[in-house]
Amino acid sequence: MKKINYTVLMLVLLVSNLLYAQKVELIYTTASERWVKPKKFLKKKVSESKVDITVYTDSVLQKVDGIGGAFNELGWEAIQRLDDKGAKEVIKALFSKDGCNFSMCRIPIGASDYALSYYSHDDVPGDFVMRDFNIDRDKYILIPYLKAALKNRPDLKIWASPWTPPAWMKVNEHYSLRAGDWNDRSNGNRMNPGAQILSNATAFKMQDQYLKAYALYFSKFIKAYKKEGIDLFSIQPQNEIAYAPNWPSCTWRAEDFSLFIGEYLGPQLENDGLDTEIWLGTINYSNPNYVRTILDNKKSAKYIKGVGFQWGGSKAIPTIHKEYPDLQYMQTENKCGEGENDWTAFDRSWETLVHFFNNGAGSHMYWNMVLDETGKSAWGWPQNSMVVIDKVTKNVTYTDEFYLFKHLSHFLQPGDHYLKSSKGKNHLAFQLKDGRVMLLVNNPDKTNKNLNFKIGEQLFEIEVQALSINSLIINK
């Protein structure tokens, strides 16, 4: 009788463990092991008193709008060094359901610091009616890059922002605001030092004809892209609004930017029947008063649907999110790095992810998705990327940050929600639309660690690898 009871008990435990194991899936990545799906990882059920991380499945927070990165000319140039098969594999790794599954990305309006050279979409001085406006250059570089992505992800949401207006619309009539090299980089611009604008004063010519022309410039850009089959869901009218570097840029005083949005840009898009949203951004100013000034102006606030904060504005988002809870929020650009492309870059991006999701952001953008082996901009600054393509050897490297974002965006899609969880800087929790919970866990320690979880009513223990990022999927 005892033998029969023991056999029955073992069968019950076996079935119970099998059913339990099916409820939790784990994928992890370390610097040496990529996207590993272990079969045995659950340790045991634990008591509630030993829980390390709790996810409150009944406390649903902000909606997720999208995860992705930026399209830039130098990225497409690197991809074009590969043969057709290799190029398609890189695009698939970023945009397919088997890859990062990116759902939202960014494009520049005119030259960014990762363009091949200076340009805008109307470089004819005094063309206030935008007769010579065109996107001809984009048709050969950015648009093929975009369309390659859209083949893998047809519903990819795309937003756009300029680094600078056409040079003739600016006070110093130059694409940049600062002369010379930058931090000993040898490819700075050679503008006249007397033309510099370094005080965060408005660099745009605040005359009516220029403001009207610039609003028309945005409208024509949206329409031109739509004609190419690419809808822009939003624009942010100025990249890094409080920065005067050696590359394309334009600073604006808050009062002037508010005037442009409320009395020129908003009415222009409205009168043209365009449904592309206007977001305030990209904000890299740490003092929340800058954003307050614009959002408290009824004329500009009427048109603003969200606020995009670059990492330089991270100190402002907690305050602004609390004061304006009905707006949407975005992290527009992670920290660029210095081309190290190692786990230290991973750590910085992880810190940014946690900070912005914990302060209301519903979308999160990486900067350059793809660069060549130098990582250098046309102005000589080497930066990080998710994918590194060696233009000589044709070797393709997927960096640590690529896998960080894959662990997030492979599962997390528009319409999912951020979930409240216990305090801590090494986890993020999300409610997926199908009812599953996705938990992202970072182990920054150099040793394996056993962690105890409570997800709703489920209790379990998992061993996570040293220096690893882990995606846990908890089924219904």
Short mmCIF file of C-alpha atoms in Angstrom, two decimals:
data_model
loop_
_atom_site.label_atom_id
_atom_site.label_comp_id
_atom_site.label_asym_id
_atom_site.label_seq_id
_atom_site.Cartn_x
_atom_site.Cartn_y
_atom_site.Cartn_z
CA MET A 1 0.00 0.00 0.00
CA LYS A 2 2.85 2.37 0.90
CA LYS A 3 4.58 1.58 -2.41
CA ILE A 4 1.40 2.39 -4.37
CA ASN A 5 0.91 5.66 -2.47
CA TYR A 6 4.54 6.64 -3.10
CA THR A 7 4.16 5.94 -6.83
CA VAL A 8 0.97 7.98 -7.01
CA LEU A 9 2.66 10.83 -5.13
CA MET A 10 5.60 10.84 -7.54
CA LEU A 11 3.25 10.88 -10.54
CA VAL A 12 1.31 13.78 -9.06
CA LEU A 13 4.52 15.73 -8.42
CA LEU A 14 5.80 14.96 -11.92
CA VAL A 15 2.58 16.12 -13.59
CA SER A 16 2.46 19.15 -11.32
CA ASN A 17 6.04 20.12 -12.22
CA LEU A 18 5.38 19.66 -15.94
CA LEU A 19 2.27 21.84 -15.80
CA TYR A 20 4.10 24.41 -13.72
CA ALA A 21 7.10 24.47 -16.04
CA GLN A 22 4.83 25.18 -18.98
CA LYS A 23 3.65 28.37 -17.28
CA VAL A 24 7.10 30.01 -17.24
CA GLU A 25 9.47 30.44 -20.16
CA LEU A 26 13.00 31.84 -19.89
CA ILE A 27 15.40 33.30 -22.45
CA TYR A 28 18.74 34.76 -21.39
CA THR A 29 21.77 36.48 -22.92
CA THR A 30 25.26 37.05 -21.58
CA ALA A 31 28.31 38.55 -23.28
CA SER A 32 29.25 35.06 -24.50
CA GLU A 33 25.88 33.27 -24.78
CA ARG A 34 23.17 34.77 -26.96
CA TRP A 35 19.40 34.23 -26.80
CA VAL A 36 19.57 30.93 -24.88
CA LYS A 37 16.37 29.02 -24.07
CA PRO A 38 17.24 26.63 -21.21
CA LYS A 39 14.98 23.65 -20.58
CA LYS A 40 15.67 23.38 -16.85
CA PHE A 41 15.71 26.61 -14.91
CA LEU A 42 12.89 26.48 -12.33
CA LYS A 43 14.23 25.61 -8.89
CA LYS A 44 11.20 25.24 -6.67
CA LYS A 45 8.18 27.00 -5.35
CA VAL A 46 9.07 29.37 -2.56
CA SER A 47 7.34 30.92 0.39
CA GLU A 48 6.06 34.45 0.07
CA SER A 49 8.47 35.62 2.78
CA LYS A 50 11.46 34.92 0.50
CA VAL A 51 10.26 36.84 -2.56
CA ASP A 52 12.84 39.10 -4.26
CA ILE A 53 10.65 40.56 -7.02
CA THR A 54 6.88 41.00 -6.92
CA VAL A 55 4.76 41.93 -9.92
CA TYR A 56 1.33 43.38 -9.18
CA THR A 57 -0.67 42.08 -12.14
CA ASP A 58 -3.74 44.07 -11.10
CA SER A 59 -1.84 47.41 -11.22
CA VAL A 60 -1.67 48.32 -14.91
CA LEU A 61 0.26 51.50 -15.76
CA GLN A 62 1.01 53.30 -19.06
CA LYS A 63 0.35 51.79 -22.47
CA VAL A 64 3.31 50.78 -24.59
CA ASP A 65 3.44 52.72 -27.89
CA GLY A 66 6.52 51.16 -29.46
CA ILE A 67 10.19 50.19 -29.26
CA GLY A 68 12.84 50.79 -31.92
CA GLY A 69 15.74 52.88 -33.19
CA ALA A 70 16.79 55.49 -35.75
CA PHE A 71 17.28 55.24 -39.50
CA ASN A 72 20.28 57.22 -40.71
CA GLU A 73 22.23 57.53 -43.95
CA LEU A 74 25.47 56.07 -42.62
CA GLY A 75 23.59 52.99 -41.40
CA TRP A 76 22.18 52.31 -44.86
CA GLU A 77 25.61 52.87 -46.42
CA ALA A 78 27.05 50.17 -44.13
CA ILE A 79 24.24 47.74 -44.99
CA GLN A 80 24.84 48.30 -48.70
CA ARG A 81 28.36 46.90 -48.33
CA LEU A 82 26.80 43.47 -47.79
CA ASP A 83 25.45 41.21 -50.51
CA ASP A 84 21.69 41.00 -50.90
CA LYS A 85 21.36 37.98 -48.58
CA GLY A 86 23.47 39.59 -45.85
CA ALA A 87 21.57 42.88 -46.05
CA LYS A 88 18.23 41.10 -45.76
CA GLU A 89 19.47 39.16 -42.73
CA VAL A 90 20.39 42.39 -40.91
CA ILE A 91 17.01 43.97 -41.65
CA LYS A 92 15.23 40.78 -40.62
CA ALA A 93 17.18 40.67 -37.34
CA LEU A 94 15.86 44.12 -36.48
CA PHE A 95 12.28 44.05 -37.78
CA SER A 96 10.95 40.51 -38.17
CA LYS A 97 8.90 38.68 -35.56
CA ASP A 98 11.83 36.29 -35.09
CA GLY A 99 14.19 39.20 -34.45
CA CYS A 100 13.88 42.39 -32.44
CA ASN A 101 10.39 42.89 -33.85
CA PHE A 102 10.75 46.68 -33.69
CA SER A 103 7.42 48.50 -33.81
CA MET A 104 8.38 52.20 -33.86
CA CYS A 105 11.35 54.03 -35.39
CA ARG A 106 12.69 57.48 -36.06
CA ILE A 107 13.90 59.28 -39.19
CA PRO A 108 15.65 62.65 -39.55
CA ILE A 109 14.15 65.53 -41.52
CA GLY A 110 17.20 66.61 -43.49
CA ALA A 111 20.73 66.06 -42.20
CA SER A 112 21.40 64.48 -38.82
CA ASP A 113 24.91 64.06 -37.40
CA TYR A 114 24.89 60.60 -39.03
CA ALA A 115 24.07 61.87 -42.50
CA LEU A 116 26.73 61.64 -45.20
CA SER A 117 26.87 65.45 -45.40
CA TYR A 118 24.89 68.62 -44.77
CA TYR A 119 21.54 68.97 -46.54
CA SER A 120 17.95 70.09 -46.09
CA HIS A 121 14.88 69.61 -48.26
CA ASP A 122 14.97 73.17 -49.56
CA ASP A 123 18.36 74.82 -49.78
CA VAL A 124 17.22 77.71 -51.97
CA PRO A 125 17.48 80.94 -49.93
CA GLY A 126 14.26 82.94 -49.85
CA ASP A 127 12.04 80.13 -51.15
CA PHE A 128 9.24 81.02 -48.75
CA VAL A 129 6.58 79.20 -50.81
CA MET A 130 8.71 76.01 -50.85
CA ARG A 131 8.67 75.81 -54.65
CA ASP A 132 11.98 73.93 -54.62
CA PHE A 133 11.13 71.62 -51.72
CA ASN A 134 12.02 67.99 -52.48
CA ILE A 135 12.96 64.69 -50.85
CA ASP A 136 15.02 63.52 -53.84
CA ARG A 137 18.06 62.61 -51.76
CA ASP A 138 15.94 60.54 -49.35
CA LYS A 139 14.53 58.56 -52.28
CA TYR A 140 17.99 57.08 -52.84
CA ILE A 141 19.09 56.55 -49.21
CA LEU A 142 16.62 56.78 -46.31
CA ILE A 143 13.49 55.65 -48.14
CA PRO A 144 15.03 52.38 -49.45
CA TYR A 145 16.21 51.73 -45.86
CA LEU A 146 12.69 52.36 -44.58
CA LYS A 147 11.03 50.23 -47.25
CA ALA A 148 13.36 47.33 -46.51
CA ALA A 149 12.19 47.50 -42.90
CA LEU A 150 8.53 47.84 -43.88
CA LYS A 151 8.72 44.61 -45.88
CA ASN A 152 9.36 42.82 -42.59
CA ARG A 153 7.14 45.05 -40.46
CA PRO A 154 4.38 46.67 -42.58
CA ASP A 155 2.76 48.34 -39.55
CA LEU A 156 6.00 49.97 -38.35
CA LYS A 157 5.18 53.36 -36.78
CA ILE A 158 7.52 56.13 -37.95
CA TRP A 159 8.15 59.57 -36.50
CA ALA A 160 10.45 62.31 -37.73
CA SER A 161 12.46 65.25 -36.40
CA PRO A 162 14.88 67.79 -37.89
CA TRP A 163 18.34 68.51 -36.54
CA THR A 164 18.25 71.87 -38.26
CA PRO A 165 16.00 73.97 -40.48
CA PRO A 166 17.40 74.96 -43.89
CA ALA A 167 20.47 77.09 -43.18
CA TRP A 168 18.94 80.22 -44.74
CA MET A 169 16.20 80.18 -42.10
CA LYS A 170 18.73 80.49 -39.26
CA VAL A 171 20.29 83.59 -37.73
CA ASN A 172 23.85 82.43 -38.53
CA GLU A 173 22.82 80.96 -41.92
CA HIS A 174 24.76 77.75 -41.23
CA TYR A 175 23.64 74.19 -40.55
CA SER A 176 25.67 74.07 -37.29
CA LEU A 177 25.90 76.33 -34.26
CA ARG A 178 29.52 75.80 -33.19
CA ALA A 179 32.74 76.18 -35.19
CA GLY A 180 35.80 73.92 -35.29
CA ASP A 181 36.43 70.40 -34.04
CA TRP A 182 34.52 68.75 -31.19
CA ASN A 183 36.40 67.06 -28.34
CA ASP A 184 39.52 66.64 -30.49
CA ARG A 185 37.59 65.02 -33.34
CA SER A 186 39.27 66.04 -36.56
CA ASN A 187 36.20 66.47 -38.75
CA GLY A 188 34.47 69.48 -37.26
CA ASN A 189 33.07 72.22 -39.46
CA ARG A 190 34.96 75.28 -40.62
CA MET A 191 32.27 77.90 -40.12
CA ASN A 192 33.29 81.42 -39.13
CA PRO A 193 33.64 81.47 -35.31
CA GLY A 194 31.82 84.79 -35.34
CA ALA A 195 28.69 82.97 -36.54
CA GLN A 196 28.50 80.71 -33.50
CA ILE A 197 25.34 80.63 -31.35
CA LEU A 198 26.30 79.12 -28.00
CA SER A 199 23.89 80.58 -25.45
CA ASN A 200 20.73 78.54 -26.18
CA ALA A 201 19.31 81.68 -27.76
CA THR A 202 16.84 81.00 -30.56
CA ALA A 203 18.88 80.29 -33.69
CA PHE A 204 15.85 80.51 -35.98
CA LYS A 205 14.89 83.76 -37.71
CA MET A 206 11.73 84.64 -35.81
CA GLN A 207 10.14 86.64 -38.62
CA ASP A 208 6.67 85.84 -39.88
CA GLN A 209 7.73 84.83 -43.39
CA TYR A 210 10.34 82.38 -42.07
CA LEU A 211 7.98 80.86 -39.50
CA LYS A 212 5.28 80.37 -42.14
CA ALA A 213 7.79 78.84 -44.56
CA TYR A 214 9.10 76.42 -41.94
CA ALA A 215 5.60 75.24 -41.02
CA LEU A 216 4.98 74.66 -44.73
CA TYR A 217 8.30 72.77 -44.90
CA PHE A 218 7.01 70.25 -42.34
CA SER A 219 3.69 69.88 -44.13
CA LYS A 220 5.37 69.24 -47.46
CA PHE A 221 7.69 66.68 -45.85
CA ILE A 222 4.76 64.72 -44.43
CA LYS A 223 2.94 64.81 -47.77
CA ALA A 224 6.03 63.85 -49.77
CA TYR A 225 6.67 60.80 -47.60
CA LYS A 226 3.00 59.83 -47.80
CA LYS A 227 3.29 59.95 -51.59
CA GLU A 228 6.12 57.40 -51.27
CA GLY A 229 3.82 55.12 -49.26
CA ILE A 230 5.24 56.06 -45.85
CA ASP A 231 2.90 57.56 -43.26
CA LEU A 232 4.43 59.52 -40.40
CA PHE A 233 2.46 59.13 -37.20
CA SER A 234 4.20 62.09 -35.52
CA ILE A 235 6.83 64.79 -35.78
CA GLN A 236 8.96 66.36 -33.06
CA PRO A 237 9.91 69.79 -34.44
CA GLN A 238 13.49 70.00 -33.13
CA ASN A 239 16.14 67.47 -32.15
CA GLU A 240 18.08 68.29 -28.95
CA ILE A 241 16.53 71.67 -28.53
CA ALA A 242 19.08 72.91 -25.99
CA TYR A 243 22.40 71.90 -27.54
CA ALA A 244 24.81 73.85 -29.76
CA PRO A 245 27.23 71.31 -31.33
CA ASN A 246 29.44 71.29 -34.43
CA TRP A 247 26.92 69.31 -36.48
CA PRO A 248 23.38 70.17 -37.70
CA SER A 249 21.49 71.81 -34.85
CA CYS A 250 19.18 74.64 -33.84
CA THR A 251 18.41 75.96 -30.37
CA TRP A 252 15.08 77.56 -29.45
CA ARG A 253 13.94 79.57 -26.45
CA ALA A 254 10.82 77.96 -24.99
CA GLU A 255 8.66 81.01 -25.72
CA ASP A 256 9.74 81.05 -29.38
CA PHE A 257 9.24 77.32 -29.84
CA SER A 258 5.80 77.59 -28.29
CA LEU A 259 4.93 80.41 -30.69
CA PHE A 260 6.05 78.36 -33.69
CA ILE A 261 4.01 75.30 -32.66
CA GLY A 262 0.87 77.13 -31.57
CA GLU A 263 0.58 79.80 -34.24
CA TYR A 264 2.30 78.30 -37.27
CA LEU A 265 3.02 74.55 -37.28
CA GLY A 266 -0.19 73.35 -35.63
CA PRO A 267 -2.51 75.49 -37.78
CA GLN A 268 -0.57 74.55 -40.96
CA LEU A 269 -0.99 70.80 -40.41
CA GLU A 270 -4.60 71.32 -39.34
CA ASN A 271 -5.45 73.41 -42.41
CA ASP A 272 -3.77 70.85 -44.67
CA GLY A 273 -5.91 68.07 -43.19
CA LEU A 274 -2.91 66.10 -41.90
CA ASP A 275 -3.40 63.75 -38.95
CA THR A 276 0.33 63.47 -38.14
CA GLU A 277 0.68 64.24 -34.44
CA ILE A 278 2.90 66.97 -33.03
CA TRP A 279 5.00 65.93 -30.05
CA LEU A 280 7.09 68.37 -28.05
CA GLY A 281 10.70 67.35 -28.50
CA THR A 282 13.26 66.22 -28.50
CA ILE A 283 13.86 67.69 -25.04
CA ASN A 284 17.39 67.48 -23.66
CA TYR A 285 16.92 70.20 -21.05
CA SER A 286 16.96 69.07 -17.41
CA ASN A 287 14.93 71.99 -16.03
CA PRO A 288 11.19 71.15 -16.29
CA ASN A 289 10.37 74.86 -16.65
CA TYR A 290 11.33 74.66 -20.32
CA VAL A 291 8.57 72.16 -21.03
CA ARG A 292 6.14 73.84 -18.63
CA THR A 293 6.44 77.11 -20.53
CA ILE A 294 5.24 75.43 -23.71
CA LEU A 295 2.58 73.15 -22.21
CA ASP A 296 1.08 76.02 -20.19
CA ASN A 297 0.57 78.03 -23.37
CA LYS A 298 -2.96 77.18 -24.51
CA LYS A 299 -2.23 77.84 -28.17
CA SER A 300 0.68 75.41 -28.37
CA ALA A 301 -0.70 72.87 -25.85
CA LYS A 302 -3.76 72.45 -28.07
CA TYR A 303 -1.63 70.71 -30.70
CA ILE A 304 0.79 68.72 -28.52
CA LYS A 305 -0.05 65.03 -28.06
CA GLY A 306 3.10 63.93 -26.26
CA VAL A 307 6.59 64.86 -25.10
CA GLY A 308 9.80 63.24 -26.29
CA PHE A 309 12.71 63.38 -23.83
CA GLN A 310 16.22 62.56 -24.96
CA TRP A 311 18.46 61.07 -22.25
CA GLY A 312 19.80 64.59 -21.59
CA GLY A 313 16.31 65.53 -20.37
CA SER A 314 15.94 62.56 -18.04
CA LYS A 315 15.87 64.74 -14.92
CA ALA A 316 12.81 66.60 -16.19
CA ILE A 317 10.50 63.72 -17.09
CA PRO A 318 9.53 62.68 -13.50
CA THR A 319 8.17 66.15 -12.77
CA ILE A 320 6.51 66.70 -16.15
CA HIS A 321 4.86 63.27 -16.12
CA LYS A 322 3.31 63.99 -12.71
CA GLU A 323 2.11 67.45 -13.70
CA TYR A 324 0.75 66.48 -17.14
CA PRO A 325 -0.42 62.87 -16.70
CA ASP A 326 -2.69 62.86 -19.76
CA LEU A 327 0.12 63.25 -22.28
CA GLN A 328 2.14 60.42 -23.84
CA TYR A 329 5.87 60.23 -23.21
CA MET A 330 8.85 58.89 -25.16
CA GLN A 331 12.55 58.30 -24.60
CA THR A 332 13.85 59.51 -27.97
CA GLU A 333 17.53 58.53 -27.94
CA ASN A 334 19.71 56.38 -25.68
CA LYS A 335 23.21 57.45 -24.65
CA CYS A 336 25.43 57.28 -27.74
CA GLY A 337 28.64 55.93 -26.23
CA GLU A 338 32.12 56.09 -27.74
CA GLY A 339 32.08 53.08 -30.03
CA GLU A 340 32.94 50.65 -27.24
CA ASN A 341 29.93 48.40 -28.01
CA ASP A 342 30.45 46.32 -24.87
CA TRP A 343 28.62 45.47 -21.65
CA THR A 344 29.26 48.94 -20.23
CA ALA A 345 27.09 50.33 -23.05
CA PHE A 346 24.50 47.69 -22.13
CA ASP A 347 24.54 48.92 -18.53
CA ARG A 348 23.93 52.54 -19.56
CA SER A 349 21.05 51.60 -21.86
CA TRP A 350 19.51 49.42 -19.15
CA GLU A 351 19.65 52.29 -16.65
CA THR A 352 17.90 54.55 -19.17
CA LEU A 353 15.20 51.96 -19.87
CA VAL A 354 14.36 51.61 -16.19
CA HIS A 355 14.32 55.34 -15.52
CA PHE A 356 12.02 56.22 -18.41
CA PHE A 357 9.55 53.34 -18.00
CA ASN A 358 9.31 54.15 -14.29
CA ASN A 359 8.45 57.74 -15.19
CA GLY A 360 5.65 57.22 -17.67
CA ALA A 361 7.38 56.63 -21.02
CA GLY A 362 5.40 54.44 -23.40
CA SER A 363 7.99 54.32 -26.17
CA HIS A 364 11.75 53.91 -26.17
CA MET A 365 14.21 54.61 -28.98
CA TYR A 366 17.77 53.47 -29.57
CA TRP A 367 19.99 55.77 -31.64
CA ASN A 368 21.88 54.25 -34.61
CA MET A 369 20.66 50.75 -35.28
CA VAL A 370 23.47 49.99 -37.75
CA LEU A 371 26.96 51.46 -38.29
CA ASP A 372 30.22 50.39 -39.88
CA GLU A 373 33.26 49.15 -37.95
CA THR A 374 34.43 52.72 -37.16
CA GLY A 375 31.09 53.87 -35.79
CA LYS A 376 32.09 57.38 -36.83
CA SER A 377 29.81 60.20 -37.86
CA ALA A 378 30.80 62.52 -40.68
CA TRP A 379 32.05 64.80 -37.89
CA GLY A 380 34.40 62.16 -36.46
CA TRP A 381 32.60 60.93 -33.32
CA PRO A 382 32.58 57.11 -32.98
CA GLN A 383 29.36 55.91 -31.36
CA ASN A 384 27.70 52.63 -30.47
CA SER A 385 25.19 50.70 -32.55
CA MET A 386 23.13 47.53 -32.31
CA VAL A 387 24.68 46.07 -35.44
CA VAL A 388 28.28 46.61 -36.58
CA ILE A 389 29.16 45.86 -40.20
CA ASP A 390 32.81 45.63 -41.18
CA LYS A 391 32.89 47.14 -44.65
CA VAL A 392 36.12 45.31 -45.54
CA THR A 393 35.54 41.80 -44.19
CA LYS A 394 31.71 42.00 -44.48
CA ASN A 395 31.51 40.54 -40.97
CA VAL A 396 28.30 41.39 -39.07
CA THR A 397 28.36 41.71 -35.27
CA TYR A 398 25.26 41.92 -33.10
CA THR A 399 26.24 43.86 -30.00
CA ASP A 400 25.21 43.48 -26.36
CA GLU A 401 22.75 46.35 -26.79
CA PHE A 402 21.15 44.58 -29.74
CA TYR A 403 20.30 41.71 -27.43
CA LEU A 404 19.11 44.01 -24.66
CA PHE A 405 16.59 45.53 -27.06
CA LYS A 406 15.69 42.15 -28.55
CA HIS A 407 14.89 40.85 -25.05
CA LEU A 408 12.53 43.80 -24.66
CA SER A 409 10.95 44.36 -28.05
CA HIS A 410 10.73 40.79 -29.32
CA PHE A 411 7.80 40.37 -26.93
CA LEU A 412 6.70 43.93 -26.10
CA GLN A 413 4.39 45.49 -28.69
CA PRO A 414 2.06 48.50 -29.02
CA GLY A 415 -1.01 48.07 -26.84
CA ASP A 416 0.79 46.14 -24.11
CA HIS A 417 1.12 47.84 -20.71
CA TYR A 418 3.74 48.53 -18.10
CA LEU A 419 3.00 46.89 -14.74
CA LYS A 420 3.67 48.02 -11.22
CA SER A 421 6.29 45.90 -9.47
CA SER A 422 8.34 45.97 -6.29
CA LYS A 423 11.08 48.56 -6.04
CA GLY A 424 14.40 47.79 -7.66
CA LYS A 425 16.61 48.92 -10.51
CA ASN A 426 17.09 45.55 -12.17
CA HIS A 427 13.67 44.51 -13.42
CA LEU A 428 10.78 45.72 -15.59
CA ALA A 429 7.35 44.08 -15.86
CA PHE A 430 4.72 44.24 -18.61
CA GLN A 431 1.21 42.93 -19.25
CA LEU A 432 0.97 41.60 -22.80
CA LYS A 433 -2.28 41.88 -24.74
CA ASP A 434 -2.77 38.10 -24.75
CA GLY A 435 -2.79 38.02 -20.93
CA ARG A 436 0.77 36.84 -20.40
CA VAL A 437 3.23 38.74 -18.21
CA MET A 438 6.70 39.57 -19.52
CA LEU A 439 9.37 40.25 -16.93
CA LEU A 440 12.76 41.64 -17.93
CA VAL A 441 15.45 40.91 -15.34
CA ASN A 442 19.02 42.20 -15.35
CA ASN A 443 21.68 40.46 -13.26
CA PRO A 444 24.60 42.91 -12.99
CA ASP A 445 26.55 40.61 -10.66
CA LYS A 446 29.55 38.57 -11.76
CA THR A 447 28.07 35.41 -10.21
CA ASN A 448 24.93 33.40 -10.87
CA LYS A 449 22.04 34.35 -8.65
CA ASN A 450 18.88 32.60 -7.43
CA LEU A 451 15.86 34.93 -7.51
CA ASN A 452 12.43 34.35 -6.05
CA PHE A 453 9.41 35.79 -7.88
CA LYS A 454 5.79 36.43 -7.11
CA ILE A 455 3.80 37.15 -10.28
CA GLY A 456 0.21 37.67 -9.31
CA GLU A 457 -0.44 34.54 -7.27
CA GLN A 458 2.39 32.48 -8.77
CA LEU A 459 5.52 31.86 -6.70
CA PHE A 460 8.71 30.40 -8.18
CA GLU A 461 12.50 30.52 -8.06
CA ILE A 462 14.89 30.82 -11.02
CA GLU A 463 18.66 30.80 -11.29
CA VAL A 464 19.88 33.64 -13.54
CA GLN A 465 23.32 33.70 -15.13
CA ALA A 466 26.08 36.12 -14.15
CA LEU A 467 26.05 39.43 -16.09
CA SER A 468 22.89 38.52 -17.95
CA ILE A 469 19.65 39.91 -19.29
CA ASN A 470 16.65 37.61 -18.89
CA SER A 471 13.16 37.58 -20.43
CA LEU A 472 10.63 35.65 -18.39
CA ILE A 473 7.27 34.94 -19.98
CA ILE A 474 4.59 33.90 -17.50
CA ASN A 475 1.61 32.27 -19.20
CA LYS A 476 -1.94 32.35 -17.93
#
